[in-house]
Coordinates of C-alpha atoms in Angstrom, one line a residue:
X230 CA 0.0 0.0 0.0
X231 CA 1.4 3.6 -1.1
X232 CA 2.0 6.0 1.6
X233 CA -1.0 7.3 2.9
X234 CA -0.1 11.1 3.5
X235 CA 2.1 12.2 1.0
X236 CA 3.0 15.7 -0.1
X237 CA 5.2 18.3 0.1
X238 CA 6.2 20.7 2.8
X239 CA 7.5 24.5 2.1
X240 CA 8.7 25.8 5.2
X241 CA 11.5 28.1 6.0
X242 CA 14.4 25.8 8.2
X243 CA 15.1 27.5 12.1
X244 CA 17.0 24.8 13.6
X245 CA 18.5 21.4 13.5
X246 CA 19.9 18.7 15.4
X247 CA 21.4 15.5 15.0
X248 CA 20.6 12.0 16.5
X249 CA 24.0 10.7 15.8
X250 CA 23.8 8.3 19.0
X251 CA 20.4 6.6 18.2
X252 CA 20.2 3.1 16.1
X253 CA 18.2 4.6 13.5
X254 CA 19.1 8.2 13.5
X255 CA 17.7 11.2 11.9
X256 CA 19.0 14.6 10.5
X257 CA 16.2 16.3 12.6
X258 CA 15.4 20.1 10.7
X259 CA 12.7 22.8 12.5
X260 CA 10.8 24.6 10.5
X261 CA 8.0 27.3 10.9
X262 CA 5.4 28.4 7.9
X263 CA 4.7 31.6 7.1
X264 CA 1.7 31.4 8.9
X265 CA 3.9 30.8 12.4
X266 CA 2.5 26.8 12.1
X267 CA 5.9 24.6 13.6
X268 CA 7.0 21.6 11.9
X269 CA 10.0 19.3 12.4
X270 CA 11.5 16.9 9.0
X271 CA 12.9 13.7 10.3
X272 CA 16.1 12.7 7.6
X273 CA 16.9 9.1 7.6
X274 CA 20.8 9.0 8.0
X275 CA 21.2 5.5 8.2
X276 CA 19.3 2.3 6.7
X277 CA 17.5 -0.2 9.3
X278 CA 18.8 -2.7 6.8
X279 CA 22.4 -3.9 5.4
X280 CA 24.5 -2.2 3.8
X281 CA 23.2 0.3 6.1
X282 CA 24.8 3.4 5.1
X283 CA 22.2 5.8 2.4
X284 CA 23.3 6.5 -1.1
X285 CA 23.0 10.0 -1.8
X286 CA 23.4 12.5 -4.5
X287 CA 23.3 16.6 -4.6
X288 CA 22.2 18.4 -7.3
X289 CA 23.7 21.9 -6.7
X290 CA 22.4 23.8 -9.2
X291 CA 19.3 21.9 -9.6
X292 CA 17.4 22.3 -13.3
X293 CA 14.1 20.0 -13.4
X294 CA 10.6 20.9 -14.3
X295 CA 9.6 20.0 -11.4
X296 CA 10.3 23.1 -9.9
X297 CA 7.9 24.8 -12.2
X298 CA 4.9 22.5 -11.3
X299 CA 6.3 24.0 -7.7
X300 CA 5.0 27.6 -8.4
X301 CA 1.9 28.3 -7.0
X302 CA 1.7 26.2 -3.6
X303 CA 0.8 27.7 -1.1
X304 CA 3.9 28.0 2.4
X305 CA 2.9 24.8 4.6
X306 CA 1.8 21.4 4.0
X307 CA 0.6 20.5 0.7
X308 CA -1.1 17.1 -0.1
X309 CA 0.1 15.5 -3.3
X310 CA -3.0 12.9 -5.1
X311 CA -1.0 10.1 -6.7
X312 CA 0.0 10.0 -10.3
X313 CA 2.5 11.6 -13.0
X314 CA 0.2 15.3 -13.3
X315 CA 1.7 17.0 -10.6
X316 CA 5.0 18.1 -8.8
X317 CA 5.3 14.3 -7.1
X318 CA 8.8 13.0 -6.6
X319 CA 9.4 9.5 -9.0
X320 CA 13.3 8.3 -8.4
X321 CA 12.4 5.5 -11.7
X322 CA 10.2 7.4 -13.8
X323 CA 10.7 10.8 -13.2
X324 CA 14.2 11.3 -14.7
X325 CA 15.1 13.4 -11.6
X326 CA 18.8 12.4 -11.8
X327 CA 20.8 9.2 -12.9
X328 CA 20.8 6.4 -10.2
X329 CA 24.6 6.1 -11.5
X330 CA 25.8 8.8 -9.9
X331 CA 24.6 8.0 -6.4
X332 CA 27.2 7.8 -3.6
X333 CA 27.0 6.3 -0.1
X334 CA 27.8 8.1 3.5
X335 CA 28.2 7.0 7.0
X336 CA 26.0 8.5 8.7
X337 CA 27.4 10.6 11.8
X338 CA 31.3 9.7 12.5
X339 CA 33.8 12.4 14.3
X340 CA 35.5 14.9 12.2
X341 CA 34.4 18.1 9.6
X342 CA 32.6 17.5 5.9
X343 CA 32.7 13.3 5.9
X344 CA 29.1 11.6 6.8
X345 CA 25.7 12.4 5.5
X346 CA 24.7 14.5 8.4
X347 CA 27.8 17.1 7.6
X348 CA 26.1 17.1 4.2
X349 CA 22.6 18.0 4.8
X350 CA 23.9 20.2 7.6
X351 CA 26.0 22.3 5.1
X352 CA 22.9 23.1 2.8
X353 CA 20.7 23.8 5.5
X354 CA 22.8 26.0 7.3
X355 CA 22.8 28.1 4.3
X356 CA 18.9 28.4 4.0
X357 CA 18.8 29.4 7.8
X358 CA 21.2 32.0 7.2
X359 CA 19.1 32.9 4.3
X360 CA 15.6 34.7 5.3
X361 CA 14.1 34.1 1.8
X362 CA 15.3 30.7 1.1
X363 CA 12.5 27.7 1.5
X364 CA 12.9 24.3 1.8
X365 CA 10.6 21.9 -0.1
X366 CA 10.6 18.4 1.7
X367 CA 8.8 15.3 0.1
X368 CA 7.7 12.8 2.0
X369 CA 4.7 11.4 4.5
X370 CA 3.1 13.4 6.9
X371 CA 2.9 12.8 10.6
X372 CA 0.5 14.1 13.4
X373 CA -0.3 16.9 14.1
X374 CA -0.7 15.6 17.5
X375 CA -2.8 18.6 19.5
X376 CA -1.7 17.2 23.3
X377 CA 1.7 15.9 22.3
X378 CA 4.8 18.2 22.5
X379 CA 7.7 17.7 19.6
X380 CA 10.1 14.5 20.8
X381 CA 13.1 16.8 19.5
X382 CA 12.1 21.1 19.4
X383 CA 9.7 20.8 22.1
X384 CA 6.7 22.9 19.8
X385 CA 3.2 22.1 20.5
X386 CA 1.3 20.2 18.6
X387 CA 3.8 18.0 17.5
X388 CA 4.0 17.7 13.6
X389 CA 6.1 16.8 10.9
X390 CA 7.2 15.3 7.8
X391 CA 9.0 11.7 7.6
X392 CA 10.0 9.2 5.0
X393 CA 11.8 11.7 3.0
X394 CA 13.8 9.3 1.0
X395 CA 13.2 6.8 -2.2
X396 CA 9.3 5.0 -1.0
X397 CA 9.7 2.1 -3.9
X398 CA 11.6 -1.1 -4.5
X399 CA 11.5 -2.0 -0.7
X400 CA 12.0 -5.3 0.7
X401 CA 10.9 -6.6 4.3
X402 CA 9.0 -5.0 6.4
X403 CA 9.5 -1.6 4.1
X404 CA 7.7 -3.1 1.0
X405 CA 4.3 -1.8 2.6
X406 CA 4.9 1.5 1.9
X407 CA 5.7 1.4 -1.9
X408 CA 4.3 2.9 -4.3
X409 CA 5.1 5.2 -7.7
X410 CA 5.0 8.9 -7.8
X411 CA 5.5 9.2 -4.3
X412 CA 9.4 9.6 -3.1
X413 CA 10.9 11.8 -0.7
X414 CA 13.2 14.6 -1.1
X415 CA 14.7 18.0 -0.2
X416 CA 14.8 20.9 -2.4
X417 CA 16.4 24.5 -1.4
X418 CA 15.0 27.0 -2.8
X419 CA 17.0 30.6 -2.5
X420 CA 15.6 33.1 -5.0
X421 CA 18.2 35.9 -4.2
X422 CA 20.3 33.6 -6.4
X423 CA 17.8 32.3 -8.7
X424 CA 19.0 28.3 -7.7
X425 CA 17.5 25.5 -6.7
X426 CA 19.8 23.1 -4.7
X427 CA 17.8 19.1 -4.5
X428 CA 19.3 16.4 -2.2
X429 CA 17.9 12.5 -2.5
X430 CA 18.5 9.8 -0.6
X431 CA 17.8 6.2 -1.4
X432 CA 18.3 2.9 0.8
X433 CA 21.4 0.2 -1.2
X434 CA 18.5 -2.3 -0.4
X435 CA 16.0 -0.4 -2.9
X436 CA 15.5 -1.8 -6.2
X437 CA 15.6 0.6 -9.5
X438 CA 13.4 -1.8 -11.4
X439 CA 9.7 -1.5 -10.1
X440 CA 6.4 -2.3 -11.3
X441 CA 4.6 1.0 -13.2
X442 CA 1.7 0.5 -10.7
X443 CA 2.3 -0.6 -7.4
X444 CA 6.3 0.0 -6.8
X445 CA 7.2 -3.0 -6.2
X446 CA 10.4 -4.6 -7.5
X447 CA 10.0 -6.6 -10.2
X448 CA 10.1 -10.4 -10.0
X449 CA 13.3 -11.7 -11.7
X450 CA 14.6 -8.3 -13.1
X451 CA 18.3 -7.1 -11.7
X452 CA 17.3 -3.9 -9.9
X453 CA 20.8 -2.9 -8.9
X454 CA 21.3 0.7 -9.7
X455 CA 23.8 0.8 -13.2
X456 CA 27.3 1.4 -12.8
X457 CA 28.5 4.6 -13.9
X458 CA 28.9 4.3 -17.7
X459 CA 27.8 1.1 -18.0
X460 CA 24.3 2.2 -20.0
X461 CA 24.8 1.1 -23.4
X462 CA 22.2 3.6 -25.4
X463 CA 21.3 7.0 -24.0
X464 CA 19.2 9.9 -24.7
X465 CA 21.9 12.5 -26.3
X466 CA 19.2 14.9 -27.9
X467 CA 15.7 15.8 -28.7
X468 CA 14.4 18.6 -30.9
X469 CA 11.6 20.0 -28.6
X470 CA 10.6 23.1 -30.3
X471 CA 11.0 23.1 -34.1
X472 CA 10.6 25.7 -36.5
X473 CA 6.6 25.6 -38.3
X474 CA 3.1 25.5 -37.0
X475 CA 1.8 22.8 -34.9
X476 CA 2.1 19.9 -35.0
X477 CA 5.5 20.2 -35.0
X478 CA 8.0 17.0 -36.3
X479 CA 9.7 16.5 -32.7
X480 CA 12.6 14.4 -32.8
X481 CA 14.5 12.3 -30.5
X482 CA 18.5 11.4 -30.6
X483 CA 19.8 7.9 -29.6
X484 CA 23.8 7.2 -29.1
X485 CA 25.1 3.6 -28.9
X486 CA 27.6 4.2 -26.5
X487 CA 29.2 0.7 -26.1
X488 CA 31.2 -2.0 -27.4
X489 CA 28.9 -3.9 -29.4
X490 CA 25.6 -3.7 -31.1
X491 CA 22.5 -3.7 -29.8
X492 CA 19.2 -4.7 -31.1
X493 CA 16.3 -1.7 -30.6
X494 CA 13.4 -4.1 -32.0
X495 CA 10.6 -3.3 -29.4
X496 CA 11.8 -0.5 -27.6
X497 CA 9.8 2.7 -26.9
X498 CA 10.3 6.6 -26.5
X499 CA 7.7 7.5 -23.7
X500 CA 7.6 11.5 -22.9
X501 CA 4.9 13.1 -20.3
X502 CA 2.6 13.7 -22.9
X503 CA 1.6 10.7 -25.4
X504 CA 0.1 8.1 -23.9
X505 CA 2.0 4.6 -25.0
X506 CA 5.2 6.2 -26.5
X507 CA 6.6 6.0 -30.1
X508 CA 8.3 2.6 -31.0
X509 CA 11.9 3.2 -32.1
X510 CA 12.1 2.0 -35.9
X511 CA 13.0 -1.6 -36.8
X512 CA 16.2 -1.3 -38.2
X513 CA 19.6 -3.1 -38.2
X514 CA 21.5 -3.6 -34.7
X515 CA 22.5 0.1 -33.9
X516 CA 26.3 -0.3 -34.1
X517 CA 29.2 0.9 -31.8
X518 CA 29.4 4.2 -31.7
X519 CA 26.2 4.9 -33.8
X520 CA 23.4 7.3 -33.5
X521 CA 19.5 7.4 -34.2
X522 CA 17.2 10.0 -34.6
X523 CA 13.6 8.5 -34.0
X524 CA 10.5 10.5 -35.0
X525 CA 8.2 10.9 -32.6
X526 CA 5.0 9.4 -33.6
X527 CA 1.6 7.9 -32.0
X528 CA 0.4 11.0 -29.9
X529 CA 3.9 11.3 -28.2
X530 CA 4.4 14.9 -27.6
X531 CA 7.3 16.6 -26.0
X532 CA 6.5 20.0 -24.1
X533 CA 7.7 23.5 -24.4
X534 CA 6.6 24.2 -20.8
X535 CA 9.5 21.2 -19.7
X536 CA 9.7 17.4 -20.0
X537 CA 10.6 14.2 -19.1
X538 CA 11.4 11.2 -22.0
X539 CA 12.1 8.0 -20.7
X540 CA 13.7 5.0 -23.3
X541 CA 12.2 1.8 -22.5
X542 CA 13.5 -1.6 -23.5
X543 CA 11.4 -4.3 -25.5
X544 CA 10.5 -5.8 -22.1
X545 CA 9.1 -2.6 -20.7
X546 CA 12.2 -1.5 -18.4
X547 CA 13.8 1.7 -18.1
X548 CA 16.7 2.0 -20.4
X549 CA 17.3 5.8 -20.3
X550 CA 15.6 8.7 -19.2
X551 CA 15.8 12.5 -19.0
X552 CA 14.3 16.0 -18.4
X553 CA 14.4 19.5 -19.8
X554 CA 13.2 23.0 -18.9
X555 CA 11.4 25.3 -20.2
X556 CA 14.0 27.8 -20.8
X557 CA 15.9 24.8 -22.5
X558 CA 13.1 24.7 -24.6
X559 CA 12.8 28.5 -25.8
X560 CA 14.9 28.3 -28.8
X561 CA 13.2 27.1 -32.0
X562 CA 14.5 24.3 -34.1
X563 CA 17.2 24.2 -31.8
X564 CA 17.9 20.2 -30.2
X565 CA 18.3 20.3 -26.7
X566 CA 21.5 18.4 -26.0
X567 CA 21.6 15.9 -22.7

């Protein structure tokens, strides 16, 4: 069953602590909305199962649409209804980053700038310091609680945000709370500097293959995470915006990056907009080094307000995926290049 209170909080960060002692601790943040309303984000630091230290990754200059679909909530907490339409969080399908370049952190050991606590602390710290900046944390919503005090800041009623990490591809006693279009995150948001600065977290024991509708893993698939480099065709480009009235002949670019050739017959180009995707042509084995460019066909639309297009393999699994923005997207009958 999917997460039952999922959404997203926008809160300005006050305080923080660290639970650095505890067997499952937290990267604890306080937070206040502009309407004085107290919150407190709980940040798994460590996994409650091996390998128990979180794979991270930080986006420090953060380009997604995502934070378009942003605009327009209101400071607080936000319910999100499940599905693709909105700003939900999807680690799989919503191109966010690539799983390749996650890392993994202790979680709280002695000494400056080395676990995953120094991390978070150093963004947050920033935003503190910075009265306009907001934090936008993804995740399940607990409480509020009207008799019960905050465990950590001591606020009344106690109230918060949890779960702010990868909600998919669990296994054990986590596999209840899967589900698609429904991870956790942390965005910072500091509009003096027109950035947006995101931070994800997954669990080692999370699987990157998972099914399109419940979020489990998928039986018999490998759902490791790919090894840097290792992806043997990739999105390189896609003409988004060409020149002449709708519609428009949008056009997506595939590289064979590896050694040998490899067979497209069955694959699929799936964007936001366009229902089933456009099959990639049948053609020859794309060789070594070779390149593509696949119409897009069958109702497959790509945006000019931002994007996501995902490549999918003849069985259905995520080959390849990326995302644009609208600004990438201004320039007509110029490809956007990934």
């Amino acid at each position: 069953m999917p997460l039952k209170t999922y959404g997203v909080l926008i809160a300005r960060a006050i305080d923080t602590r660290r639970e650095g002692a505890l067997e499952t601790p937290h990267y604890q943040i306080h937070l206040t909305d502009d309407q004085g309303t107290h919150y407190r984000a709980a940040v798994n630091v460590l996994s409650q199962q091996k390998p128990a230290d979180l794979l991270y990754l930080v986006a420090d200059d953060f380009r997604h649409p995502v934070t378009a679909r942003l605009e327009g909530l209101a400071g607080g907490w936000n319910p999100l209804p499940p599905g693709p339409g909105g700003p939900n969080l999807d680690f799989v399908r919503g191109n966010l980053f690539d799983p390749a370049a996650l890392r993994t952190l202790p979680p709280d050991v002695a000494g400056p700038d080395n676990d995953l606590a120094d991390l978070l602390d150093h963004y947050v710290q920033r935003a503190i310091d910075d009265p306009d900046a907001r934090l936008y944390l993804f995740g399940a919503r607990f409480g509020p609680e009207p008799k019960v005090k905050d465990k950590v800041f001591g606020f009344l009623p106690g109230n918060g945000v949890h779960d702010i990490h990868m909600n998919q591809g669990s296994s054990g006693r986590f596999s209840g709370d899967d589900g698609v279009w429904q991870d956790g995150g942390l965005l910072l948001h500091f509009p003096g500097q027109s950035r947006w600065v995101a931070i994800f977290l997954a669990f080692q024991s999370q699987s990157w293959h998972t099914d399109d509708t419940t979020g489990r893993p998928l039986d018999g698939v490998d759902g490791t995470r790919p090894e840097p480099g290792t992806r043997p065709v990739r999105i390189v480009a896609a003409l988004v915006n060409p020149k002449g009235p709708a519609p428009e002949a949008e056009t997506v670019t595939l590289l064979n990056a590896s050694p040998d050739p490899v067979d497209l017959t069955g694959w699929r180009l799936v964007a936001r907009l366009g229902g089933q995707g456009t099959q990639v042509p049948a053609t020859a084995p794309l060789t070594p080094g070779a390149w593509l460019n696949v119409p897009l066909t069958d109702g497959t639309q790509l945006g000019n307000h931002g994007g996501e297009i995902t490549l999918l393999d003849a069985e259905g699994l995520k080959v390849h995926g990326v995302s644009y923005t609208a600004e990438q997207a201004t320039l007509e009958g110029w490809s956007v290049v990934f």
